[in-house]
Coordinates of C-alpha atoms and ligand atoms in Angstrom, one line a residue:
X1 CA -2.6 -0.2 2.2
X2 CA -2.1 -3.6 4.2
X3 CA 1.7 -3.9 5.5
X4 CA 3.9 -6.3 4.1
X5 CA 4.4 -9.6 7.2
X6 CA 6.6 -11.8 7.6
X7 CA 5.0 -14.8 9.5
X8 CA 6.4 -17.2 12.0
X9 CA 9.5 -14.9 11.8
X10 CA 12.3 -16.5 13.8
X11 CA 13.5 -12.6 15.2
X12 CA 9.7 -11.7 16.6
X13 CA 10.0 -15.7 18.3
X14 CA 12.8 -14.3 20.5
X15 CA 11.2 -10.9 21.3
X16 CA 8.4 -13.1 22.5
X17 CA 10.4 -15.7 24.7
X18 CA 12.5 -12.0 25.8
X19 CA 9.7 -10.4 26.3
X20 CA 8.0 -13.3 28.9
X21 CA 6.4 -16.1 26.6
X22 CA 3.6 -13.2 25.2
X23 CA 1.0 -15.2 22.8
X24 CA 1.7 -13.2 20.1
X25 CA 4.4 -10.8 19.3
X26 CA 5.0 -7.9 15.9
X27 CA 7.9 -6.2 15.5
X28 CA 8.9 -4.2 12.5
X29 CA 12.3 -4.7 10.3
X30 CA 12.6 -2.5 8.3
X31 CA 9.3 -2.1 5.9
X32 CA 7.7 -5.7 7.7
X33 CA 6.0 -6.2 10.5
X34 CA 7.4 -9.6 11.4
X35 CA 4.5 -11.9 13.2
X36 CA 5.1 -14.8 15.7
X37 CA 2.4 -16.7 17.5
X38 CA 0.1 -15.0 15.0
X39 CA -1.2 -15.4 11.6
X40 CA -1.5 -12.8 9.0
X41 CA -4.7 -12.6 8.7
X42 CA -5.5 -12.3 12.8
X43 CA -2.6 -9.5 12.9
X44 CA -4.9 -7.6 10.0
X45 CA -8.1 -8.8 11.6
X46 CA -7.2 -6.6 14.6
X47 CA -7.6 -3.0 13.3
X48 CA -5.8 -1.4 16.8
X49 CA -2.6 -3.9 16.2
X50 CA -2.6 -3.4 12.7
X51 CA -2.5 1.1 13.4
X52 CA -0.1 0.1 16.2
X53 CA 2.6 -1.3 14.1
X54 CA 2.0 1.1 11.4
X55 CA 2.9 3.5 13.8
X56 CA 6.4 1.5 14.3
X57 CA 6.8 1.1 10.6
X58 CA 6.9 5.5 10.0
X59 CA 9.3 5.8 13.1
X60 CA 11.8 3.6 11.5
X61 CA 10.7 5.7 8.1
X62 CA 11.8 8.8 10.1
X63 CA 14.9 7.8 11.7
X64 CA 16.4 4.7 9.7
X65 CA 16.3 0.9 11.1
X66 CA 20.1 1.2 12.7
X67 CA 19.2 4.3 14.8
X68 CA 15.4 3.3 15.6
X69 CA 16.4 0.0 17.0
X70 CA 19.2 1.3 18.8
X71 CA 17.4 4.2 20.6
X72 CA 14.4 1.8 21.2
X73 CA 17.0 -1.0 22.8
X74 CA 18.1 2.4 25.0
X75 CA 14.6 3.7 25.9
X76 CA 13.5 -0.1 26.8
X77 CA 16.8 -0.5 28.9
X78 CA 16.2 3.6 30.5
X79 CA 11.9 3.2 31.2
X80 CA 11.1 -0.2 30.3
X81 CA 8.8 -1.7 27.5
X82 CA 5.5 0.3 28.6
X83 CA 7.1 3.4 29.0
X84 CA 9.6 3.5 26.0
X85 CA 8.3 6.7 24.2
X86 CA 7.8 4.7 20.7
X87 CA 5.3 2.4 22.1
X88 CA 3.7 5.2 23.8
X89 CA 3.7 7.4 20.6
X90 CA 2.5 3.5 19.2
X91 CA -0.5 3.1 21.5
X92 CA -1.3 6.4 21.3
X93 CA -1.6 6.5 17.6
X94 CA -3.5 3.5 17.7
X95 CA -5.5 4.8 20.0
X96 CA -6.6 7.8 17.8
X97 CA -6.9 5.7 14.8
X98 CA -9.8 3.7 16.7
X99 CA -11.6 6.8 17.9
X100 CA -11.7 7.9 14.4
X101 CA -13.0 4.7 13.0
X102 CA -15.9 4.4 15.8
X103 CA -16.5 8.4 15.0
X104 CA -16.9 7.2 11.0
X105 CA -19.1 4.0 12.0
X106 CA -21.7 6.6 13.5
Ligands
ZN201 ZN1 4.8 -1.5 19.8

């Protein structure tokens, strides 16, 4: 199932200017992956962005939008954006998804 967006959200256009003028930014709020400096349909035309947030969207399933953003804002301030385990848990699972994919085009 596609995930709900939210686009030209005014929240994702500050994680963009915080996070150094990126093109395009997603961030999830809740059960919506808000979009700035990208359309809907380019966030769902990318299959690896699209895994990558859906990846977000079950860890603030698991722990609750309060605590996920907080320990997010903790891990970001502790090892930085790259490093934060969520995004590393988030590439990774994206990562997977993709291998999967190719293995099913063959
Ligand atoms: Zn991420």
């Amino acid at each position: 199932m596609e995930p709900r967006t939210f686009v030209n959200s005014p929240l994702a256009r500050v994680a963009r200017l915080v996070l150094g003028r990126a093109p395009r930014v997603a961030m999830v709020l809740g059960r919506t992956v808000h979009l700035s400096g990208a359309t809907r349909a380019e966030f769902l035309a990318d299959p690896e962005w699209v895994a990558h947030e859906e990846v977000h969207l079950r860890q603030v399933r698991d722990l609750g939008l309060p605590r996920f953003l907080w320990q997010y804002l903790l891990e970001s301030a502790r090892v930085g954006y790259y490093q934060n385990r969520f995004e590393v848990e988030a590439r990774e699972g994206a990562r997977l998804f993709m291998e999967s994919r190719a293995r099913r085009a063959t």
